[in-house]
CSV table of C-alpha atoms and ligand atoms in Angstrom, one decimal:
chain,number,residue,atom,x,y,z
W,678,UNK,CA,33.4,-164.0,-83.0
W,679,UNK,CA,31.1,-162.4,-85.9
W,680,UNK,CA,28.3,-165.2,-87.0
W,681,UNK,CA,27.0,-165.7,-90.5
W,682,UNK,CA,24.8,-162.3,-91.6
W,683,UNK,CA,22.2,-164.3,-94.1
W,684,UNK,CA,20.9,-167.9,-94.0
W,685,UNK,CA,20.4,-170.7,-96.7
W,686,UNK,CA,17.7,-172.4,-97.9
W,687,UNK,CA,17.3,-176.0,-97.4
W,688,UNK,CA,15.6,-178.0,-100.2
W,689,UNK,CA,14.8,-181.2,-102.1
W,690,UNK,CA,18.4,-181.2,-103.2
W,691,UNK,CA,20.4,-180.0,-100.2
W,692,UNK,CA,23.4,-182.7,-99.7
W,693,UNK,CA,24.2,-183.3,-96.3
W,694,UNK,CA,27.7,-183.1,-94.3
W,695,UNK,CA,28.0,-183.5,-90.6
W,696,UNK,CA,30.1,-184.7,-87.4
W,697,UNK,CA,29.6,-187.8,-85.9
W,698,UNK,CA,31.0,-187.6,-82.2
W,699,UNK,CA,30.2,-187.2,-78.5
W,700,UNK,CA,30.4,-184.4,-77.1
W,701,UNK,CA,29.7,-182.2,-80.7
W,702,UNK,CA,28.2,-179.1,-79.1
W,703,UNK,CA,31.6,-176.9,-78.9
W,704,UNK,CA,32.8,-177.7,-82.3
W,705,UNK,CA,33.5,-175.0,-84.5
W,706,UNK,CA,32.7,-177.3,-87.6
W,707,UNK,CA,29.1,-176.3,-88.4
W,708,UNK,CA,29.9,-172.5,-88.7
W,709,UNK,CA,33.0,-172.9,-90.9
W,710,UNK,CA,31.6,-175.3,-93.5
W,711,UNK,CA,28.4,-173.6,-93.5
W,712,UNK,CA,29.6,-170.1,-93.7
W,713,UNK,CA,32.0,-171.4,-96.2
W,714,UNK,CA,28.6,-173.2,-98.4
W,715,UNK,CA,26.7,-170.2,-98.5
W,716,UNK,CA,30.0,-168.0,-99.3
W,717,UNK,CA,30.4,-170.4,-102.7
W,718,UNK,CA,26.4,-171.0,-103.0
W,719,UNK,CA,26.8,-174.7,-102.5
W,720,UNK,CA,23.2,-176.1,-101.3
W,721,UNK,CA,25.1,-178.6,-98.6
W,722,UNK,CA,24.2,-178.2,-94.9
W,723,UNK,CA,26.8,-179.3,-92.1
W,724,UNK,CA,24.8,-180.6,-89.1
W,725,UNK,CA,26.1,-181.7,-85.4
W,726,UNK,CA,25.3,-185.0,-84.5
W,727,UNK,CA,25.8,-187.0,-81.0
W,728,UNK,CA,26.8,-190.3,-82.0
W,729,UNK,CA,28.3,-192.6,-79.7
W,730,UNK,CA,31.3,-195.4,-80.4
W,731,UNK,CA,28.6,-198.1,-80.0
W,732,UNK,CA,25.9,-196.1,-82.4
W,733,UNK,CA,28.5,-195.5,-85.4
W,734,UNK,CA,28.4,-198.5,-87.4
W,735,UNK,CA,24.6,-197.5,-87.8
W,736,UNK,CA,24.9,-193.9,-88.2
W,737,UNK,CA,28.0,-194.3,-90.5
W,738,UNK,CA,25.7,-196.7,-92.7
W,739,UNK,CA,22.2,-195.0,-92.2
W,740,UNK,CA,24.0,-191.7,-93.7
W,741,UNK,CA,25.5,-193.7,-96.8
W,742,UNK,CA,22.8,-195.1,-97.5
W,743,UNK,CA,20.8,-191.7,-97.8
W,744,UNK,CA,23.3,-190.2,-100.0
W,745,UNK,CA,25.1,-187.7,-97.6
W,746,UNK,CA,27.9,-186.6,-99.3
W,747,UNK,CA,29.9,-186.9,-96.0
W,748,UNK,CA,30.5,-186.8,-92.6
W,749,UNK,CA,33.9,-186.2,-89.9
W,750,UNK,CA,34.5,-187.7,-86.9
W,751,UNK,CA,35.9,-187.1,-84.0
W,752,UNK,CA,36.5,-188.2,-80.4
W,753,UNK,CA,35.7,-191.1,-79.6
W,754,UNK,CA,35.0,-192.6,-83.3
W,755,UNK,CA,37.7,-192.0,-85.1
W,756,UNK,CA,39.7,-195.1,-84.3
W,757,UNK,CA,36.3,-197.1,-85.0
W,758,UNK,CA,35.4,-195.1,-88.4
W,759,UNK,CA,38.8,-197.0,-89.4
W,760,UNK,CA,37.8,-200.6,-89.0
W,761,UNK,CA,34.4,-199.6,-90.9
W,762,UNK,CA,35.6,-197.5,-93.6
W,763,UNK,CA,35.5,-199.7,-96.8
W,764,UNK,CA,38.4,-197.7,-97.9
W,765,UNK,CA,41.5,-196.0,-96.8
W,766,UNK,CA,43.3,-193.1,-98.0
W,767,UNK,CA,47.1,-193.7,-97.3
W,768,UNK,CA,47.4,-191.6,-94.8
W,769,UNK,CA,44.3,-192.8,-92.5
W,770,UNK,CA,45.8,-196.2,-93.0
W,771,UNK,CA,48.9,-195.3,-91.5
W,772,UNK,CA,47.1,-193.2,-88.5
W,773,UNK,CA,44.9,-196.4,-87.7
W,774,UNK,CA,42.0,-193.3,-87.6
W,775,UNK,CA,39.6,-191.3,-89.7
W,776,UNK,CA,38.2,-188.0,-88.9
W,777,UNK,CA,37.0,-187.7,-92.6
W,778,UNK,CA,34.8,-189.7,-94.9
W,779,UNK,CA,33.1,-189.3,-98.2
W,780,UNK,CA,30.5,-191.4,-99.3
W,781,UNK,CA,31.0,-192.6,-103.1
W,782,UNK,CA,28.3,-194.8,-104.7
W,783,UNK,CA,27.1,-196.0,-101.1
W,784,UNK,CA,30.5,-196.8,-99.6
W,785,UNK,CA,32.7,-195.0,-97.1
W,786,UNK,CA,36.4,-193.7,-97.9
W,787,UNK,CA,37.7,-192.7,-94.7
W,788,UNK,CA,40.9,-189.8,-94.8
W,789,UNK,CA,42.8,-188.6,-92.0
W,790,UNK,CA,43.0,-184.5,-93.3
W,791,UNK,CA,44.2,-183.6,-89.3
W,792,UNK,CA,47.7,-184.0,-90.9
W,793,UNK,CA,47.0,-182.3,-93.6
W,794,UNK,CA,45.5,-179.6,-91.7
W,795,UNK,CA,48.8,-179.1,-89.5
W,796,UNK,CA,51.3,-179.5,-92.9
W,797,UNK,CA,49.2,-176.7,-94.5
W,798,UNK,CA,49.6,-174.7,-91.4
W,799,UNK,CA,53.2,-174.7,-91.6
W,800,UNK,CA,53.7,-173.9,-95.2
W,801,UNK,CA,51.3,-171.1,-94.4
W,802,UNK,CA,53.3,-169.8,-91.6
W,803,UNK,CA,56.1,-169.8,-94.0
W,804,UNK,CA,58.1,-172.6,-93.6
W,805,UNK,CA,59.2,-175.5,-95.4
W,806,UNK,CA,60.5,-178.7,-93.5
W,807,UNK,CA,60.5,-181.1,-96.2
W,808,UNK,CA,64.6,-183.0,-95.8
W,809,UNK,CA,64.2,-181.4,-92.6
W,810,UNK,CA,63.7,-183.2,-88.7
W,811,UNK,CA,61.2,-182.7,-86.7
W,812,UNK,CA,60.7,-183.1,-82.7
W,813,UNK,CA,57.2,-184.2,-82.1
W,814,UNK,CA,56.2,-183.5,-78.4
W,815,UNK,CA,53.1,-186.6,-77.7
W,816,UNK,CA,52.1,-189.4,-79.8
W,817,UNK,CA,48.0,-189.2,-78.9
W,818,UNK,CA,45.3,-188.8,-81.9
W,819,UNK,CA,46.3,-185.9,-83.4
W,820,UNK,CA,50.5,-186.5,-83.1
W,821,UNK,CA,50.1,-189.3,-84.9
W,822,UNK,CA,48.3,-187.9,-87.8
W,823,UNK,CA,51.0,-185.1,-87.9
W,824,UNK,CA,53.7,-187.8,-87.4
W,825,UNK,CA,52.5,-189.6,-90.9
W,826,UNK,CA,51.5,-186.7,-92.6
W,827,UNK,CA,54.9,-185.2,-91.9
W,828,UNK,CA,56.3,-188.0,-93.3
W,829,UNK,CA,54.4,-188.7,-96.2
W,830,UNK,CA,55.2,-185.1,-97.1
W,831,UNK,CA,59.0,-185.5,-97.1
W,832,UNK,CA,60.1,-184.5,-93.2
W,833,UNK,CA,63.3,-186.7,-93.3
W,834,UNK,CA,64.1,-187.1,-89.2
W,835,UNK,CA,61.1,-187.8,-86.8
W,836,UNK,CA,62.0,-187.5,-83.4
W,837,UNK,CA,59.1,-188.2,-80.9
W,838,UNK,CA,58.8,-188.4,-77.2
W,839,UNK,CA,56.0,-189.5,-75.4
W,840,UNK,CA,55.6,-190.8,-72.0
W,841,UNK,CA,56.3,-194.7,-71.0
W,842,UNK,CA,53.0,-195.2,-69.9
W,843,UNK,CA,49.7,-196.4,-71.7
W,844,UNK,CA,50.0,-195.5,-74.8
W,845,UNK,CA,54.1,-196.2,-75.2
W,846,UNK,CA,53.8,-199.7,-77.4
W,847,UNK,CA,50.7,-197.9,-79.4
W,848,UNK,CA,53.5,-194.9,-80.2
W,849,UNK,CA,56.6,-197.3,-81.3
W,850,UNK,CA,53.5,-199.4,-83.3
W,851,UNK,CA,53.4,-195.9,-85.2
W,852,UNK,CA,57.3,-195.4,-85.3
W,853,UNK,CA,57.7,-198.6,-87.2
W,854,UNK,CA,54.8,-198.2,-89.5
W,855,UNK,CA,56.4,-194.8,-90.6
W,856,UNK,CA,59.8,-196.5,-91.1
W,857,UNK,CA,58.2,-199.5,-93.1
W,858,UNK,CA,55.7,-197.3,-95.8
W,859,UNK,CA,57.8,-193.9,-96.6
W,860,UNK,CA,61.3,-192.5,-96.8
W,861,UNK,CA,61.0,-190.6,-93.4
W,862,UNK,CA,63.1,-192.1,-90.5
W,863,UNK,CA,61.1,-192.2,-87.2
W,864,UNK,CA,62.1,-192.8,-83.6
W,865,UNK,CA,60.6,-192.9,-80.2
W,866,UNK,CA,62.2,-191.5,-77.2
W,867,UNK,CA,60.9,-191.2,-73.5
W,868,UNK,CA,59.1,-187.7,-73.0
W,869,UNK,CA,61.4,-187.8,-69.7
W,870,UNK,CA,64.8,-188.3,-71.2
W,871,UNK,CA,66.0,-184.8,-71.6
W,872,UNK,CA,69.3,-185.0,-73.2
W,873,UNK,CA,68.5,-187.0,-75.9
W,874,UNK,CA,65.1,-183.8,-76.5
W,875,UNK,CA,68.2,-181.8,-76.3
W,876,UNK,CA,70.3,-183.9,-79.0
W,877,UNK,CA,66.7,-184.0,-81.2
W,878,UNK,CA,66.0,-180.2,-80.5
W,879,UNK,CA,69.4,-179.3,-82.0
W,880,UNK,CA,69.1,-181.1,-85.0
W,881,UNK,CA,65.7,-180.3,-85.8
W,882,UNK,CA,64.2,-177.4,-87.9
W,883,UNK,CA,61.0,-177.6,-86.0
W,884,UNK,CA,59.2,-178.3,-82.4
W,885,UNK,CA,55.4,-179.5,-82.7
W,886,UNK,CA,53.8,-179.6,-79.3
W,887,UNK,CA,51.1,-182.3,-79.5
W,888,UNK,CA,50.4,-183.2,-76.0
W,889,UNK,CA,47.8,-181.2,-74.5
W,890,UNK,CA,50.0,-179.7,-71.7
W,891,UNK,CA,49.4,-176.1,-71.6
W,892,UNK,CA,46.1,-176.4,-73.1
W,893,UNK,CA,43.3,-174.2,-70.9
W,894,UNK,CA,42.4,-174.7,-68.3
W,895,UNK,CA,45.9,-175.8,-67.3
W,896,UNK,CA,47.7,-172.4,-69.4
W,897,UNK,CA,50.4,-172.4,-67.1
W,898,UNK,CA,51.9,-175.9,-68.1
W,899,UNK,CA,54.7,-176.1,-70.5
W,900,UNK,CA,56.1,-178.9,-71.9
W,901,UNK,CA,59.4,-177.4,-72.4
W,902,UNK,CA,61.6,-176.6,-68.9
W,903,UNK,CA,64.5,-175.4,-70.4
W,904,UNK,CA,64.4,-172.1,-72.6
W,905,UNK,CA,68.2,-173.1,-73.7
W,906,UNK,CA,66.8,-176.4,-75.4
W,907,UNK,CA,65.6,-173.8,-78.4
W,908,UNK,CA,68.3,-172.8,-80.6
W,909,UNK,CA,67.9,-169.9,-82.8
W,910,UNK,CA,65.8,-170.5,-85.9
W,911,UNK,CA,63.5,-173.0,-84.5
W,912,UNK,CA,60.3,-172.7,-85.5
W,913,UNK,CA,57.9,-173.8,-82.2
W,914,UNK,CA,54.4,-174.4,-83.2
W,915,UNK,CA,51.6,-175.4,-80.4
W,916,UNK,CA,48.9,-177.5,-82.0
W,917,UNK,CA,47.0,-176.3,-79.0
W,918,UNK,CA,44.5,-173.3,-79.5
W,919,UNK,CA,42.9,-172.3,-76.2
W,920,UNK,CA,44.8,-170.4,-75.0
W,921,UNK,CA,46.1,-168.8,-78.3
W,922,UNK,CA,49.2,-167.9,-76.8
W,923,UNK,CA,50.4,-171.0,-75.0
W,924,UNK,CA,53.4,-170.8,-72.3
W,925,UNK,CA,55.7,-172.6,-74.9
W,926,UNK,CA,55.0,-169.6,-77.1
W,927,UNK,CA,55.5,-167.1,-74.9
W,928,UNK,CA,58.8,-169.4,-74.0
W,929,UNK,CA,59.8,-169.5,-77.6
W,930,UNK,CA,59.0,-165.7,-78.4
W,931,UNK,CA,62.1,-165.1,-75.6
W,932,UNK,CA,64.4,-166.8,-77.6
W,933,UNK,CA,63.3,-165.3,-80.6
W,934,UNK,CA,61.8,-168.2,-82.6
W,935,UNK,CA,59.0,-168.1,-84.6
W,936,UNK,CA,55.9,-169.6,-83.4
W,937,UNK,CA,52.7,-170.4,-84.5
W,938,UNK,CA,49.5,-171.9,-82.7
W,939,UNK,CA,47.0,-175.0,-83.4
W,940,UNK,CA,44.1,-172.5,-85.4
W,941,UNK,CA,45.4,-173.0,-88.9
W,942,UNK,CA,45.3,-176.8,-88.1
W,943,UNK,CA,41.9,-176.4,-87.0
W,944,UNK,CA,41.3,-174.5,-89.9
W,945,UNK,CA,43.3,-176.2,-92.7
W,946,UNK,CA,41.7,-179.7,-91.9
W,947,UNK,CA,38.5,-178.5,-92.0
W,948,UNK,CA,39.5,-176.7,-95.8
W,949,UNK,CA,40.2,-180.5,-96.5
W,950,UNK,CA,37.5,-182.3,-95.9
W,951,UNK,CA,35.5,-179.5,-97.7
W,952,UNK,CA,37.6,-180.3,-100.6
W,953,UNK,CA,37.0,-183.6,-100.7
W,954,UNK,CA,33.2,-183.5,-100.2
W,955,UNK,CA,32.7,-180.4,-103.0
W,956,UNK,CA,35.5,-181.1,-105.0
W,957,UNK,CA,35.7,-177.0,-104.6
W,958,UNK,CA,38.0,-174.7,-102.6
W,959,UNK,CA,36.9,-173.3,-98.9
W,960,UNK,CA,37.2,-170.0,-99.1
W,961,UNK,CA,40.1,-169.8,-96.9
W,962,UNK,CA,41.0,-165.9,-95.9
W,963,UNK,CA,36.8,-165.2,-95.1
W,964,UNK,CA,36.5,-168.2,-93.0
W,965,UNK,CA,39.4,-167.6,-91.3
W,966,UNK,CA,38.8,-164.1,-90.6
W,967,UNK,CA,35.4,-164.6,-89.4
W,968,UNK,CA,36.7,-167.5,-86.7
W,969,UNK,CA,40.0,-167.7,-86.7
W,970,UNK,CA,41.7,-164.8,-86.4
W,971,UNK,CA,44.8,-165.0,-84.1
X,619,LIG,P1,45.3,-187.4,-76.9
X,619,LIG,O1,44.7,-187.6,-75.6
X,619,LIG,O2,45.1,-188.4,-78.0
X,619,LIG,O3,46.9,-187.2,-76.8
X,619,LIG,C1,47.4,-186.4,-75.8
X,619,LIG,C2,48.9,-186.5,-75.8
X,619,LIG,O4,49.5,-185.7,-74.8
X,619,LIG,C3,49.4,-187.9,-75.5
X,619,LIG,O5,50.6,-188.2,-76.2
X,619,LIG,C4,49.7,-187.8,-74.0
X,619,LIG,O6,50.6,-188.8,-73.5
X,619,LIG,C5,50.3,-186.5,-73.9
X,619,LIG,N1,50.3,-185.9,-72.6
X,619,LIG,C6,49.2,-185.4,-71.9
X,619,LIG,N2,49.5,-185.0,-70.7
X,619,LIG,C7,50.9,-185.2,-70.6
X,619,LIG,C8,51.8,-184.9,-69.6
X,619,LIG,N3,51.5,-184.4,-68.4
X,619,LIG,N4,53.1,-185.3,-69.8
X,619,LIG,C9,53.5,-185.8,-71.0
X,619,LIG,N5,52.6,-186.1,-72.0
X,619,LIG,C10,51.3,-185.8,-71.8
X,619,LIG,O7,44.8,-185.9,-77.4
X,619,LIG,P2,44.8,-185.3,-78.9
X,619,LIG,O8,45.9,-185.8,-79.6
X,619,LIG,O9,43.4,-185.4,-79.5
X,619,LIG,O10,45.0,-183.8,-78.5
X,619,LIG,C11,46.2,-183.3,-78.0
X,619,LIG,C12,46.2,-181.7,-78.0
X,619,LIG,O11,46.0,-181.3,-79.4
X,619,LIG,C13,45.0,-181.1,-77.3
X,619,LIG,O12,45.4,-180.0,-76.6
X,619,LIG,C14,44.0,-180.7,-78.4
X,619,LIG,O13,43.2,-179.6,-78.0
X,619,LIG,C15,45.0,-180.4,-79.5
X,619,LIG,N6,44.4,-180.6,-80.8
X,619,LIG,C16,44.4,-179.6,-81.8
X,619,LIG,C17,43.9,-179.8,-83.0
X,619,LIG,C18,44.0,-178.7,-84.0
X,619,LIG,O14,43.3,-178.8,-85.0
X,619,LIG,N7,44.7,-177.6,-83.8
X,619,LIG,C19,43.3,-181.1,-83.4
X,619,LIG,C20,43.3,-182.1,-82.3
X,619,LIG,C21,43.8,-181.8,-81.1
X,619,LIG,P3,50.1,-190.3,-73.0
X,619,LIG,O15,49.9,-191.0,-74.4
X,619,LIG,O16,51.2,-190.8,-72.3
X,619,LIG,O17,48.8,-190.0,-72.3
């Protein structure tokens, strides 16, 4: 991975943006929005900051009222950031989380750009699944922010399948929000019943894998048995990015579908939240060249 070649200078007037979660050391956050202030010769400064669920409410505030321009969050204070955002976007509302906020005069807006991220990914891969369905493998954090994003955006079917366990009333909570606040018709279907994934597969335009089967160290899980379950045409996109090439890729690449992986998520969300703290454009092809190339 190449690293930033010059450093900038922090002053008097240096805005702050960071990330509020536990553990923070691995993210890639700090080195894209930095690389990305100096590139534009923004004087902000993204910093990493260990924050537990308990300690948000006070860090949230503490950073408002010092002026930070913003901050994301991430596991586990995204569900928390909701309940003390004084204001939602619509589609942090509908997640129930915010990995985004902006401070305006003192208050915190909390977004949810994760969707975002993965929507932008897709059109960049070349696609467009708006009137389309969708069969959405996991209805954790980051499913659900595709699962309303998707929808907001215009997907028409929503086909989802998560396991009857834990986290099965949280997932048909979700299903019905989606039906109640946009046009998009969702529905919840056991991540074990595999004729009605095969029904879903066949009239969908896309797979998203959500779950974090086949994520490292575990790269030879795959959350789809059955090569014959992918048609010709559908597009197969892994959210997952370590490995880049996931065992549902490699699965997908057999039967000639096109495929893409979770980076441009990673990526795309991150180009959001810049947005909406600079009210300027991340300089998308050098950041992703310098840490996301495929
Ligand atoms: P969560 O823990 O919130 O959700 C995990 C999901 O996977 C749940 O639906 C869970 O089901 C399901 N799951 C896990 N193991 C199994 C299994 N053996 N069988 C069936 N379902 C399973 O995690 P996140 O949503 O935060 O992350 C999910 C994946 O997405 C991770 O690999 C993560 O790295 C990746 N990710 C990528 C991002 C990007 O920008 N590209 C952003 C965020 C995450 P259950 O609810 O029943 O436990």
């Amino acid at each position: 991975m190449n690293r930033p070649t010059a450093h900038f200078a922090i002053g008097s007037h240096t805005r702050l943006t960071g990330l509020l979660g536990s553990p923070v050391a691995h993210s890639m956050s700090p080195l894209m929005h930095n690389e990305a202030f100096r590139r534009l010769g923004l004087d902000y400064v993204y910093l990493c900051f260990d924050v537990k669920e308990k300690e948000l409410e006070a860090a949230a505030r503490g950073l408002a009222s010092m002026g930070a321009a913003g901050f994301n969050c991430t596991m586990p204070n995204k569900m928390r950031m909701c309940e003390l955002a004084d204001q939602l976007s619509t589609a942090a509302e509908l997640c129930g989380s915010v990995n985004t906020v902006v401070v305006e005069d003192g208050k915190l807006i909390g977004y949810n750009t994760d969707g975002i991220g993965y929507m932008q990914a897709v059109r960049e891969a070349g696609h467009d699944i708006r009137q389309k369905s969708m069969t959405l493998l996991g209805a954790g954090g980051a499913a659900t922010a595709i699962a309303v994003q998707a929808a907001l955006d215009g997907v028409l079917e929503l086909y989802i399948f998560n396991r009857k366990g834990r986290s099965w009333n949280r997932a048909a909570a979700l299903t019905d929000r989606i039906n109640s606040h946009t046009s998009c018709h969702a529905s919840l279907y056991d991540f074990a019943d595999t004729t009605e994934l095969k029904k879903a597969l066949d009239r969908s335009a896309i797979l998203t894998n959500a779950t974090s089967i086949g994520m490292a160290p575990q790269e030879e899980d795959c959350p789809i048995q059955d090569e014959q379950l992918l048609h010709e045409g559908l597009i197969v996109s892994d959210i997952i990015y370590n490995p880049r090439k996931t065992r549902l890729m490699e699965l997908a690449k057999s039967r000639r579908c096109p495929t893409f992986n979770g980076l441009y998520m990673l990526l795309f969300q991150g180009a959001e939240a810049f947005r909406l703290w600079t009210e300027r454009e991340m300089p998308v092809p050098a950041i992703r060249d310098m840490y996301f190339a495929d």
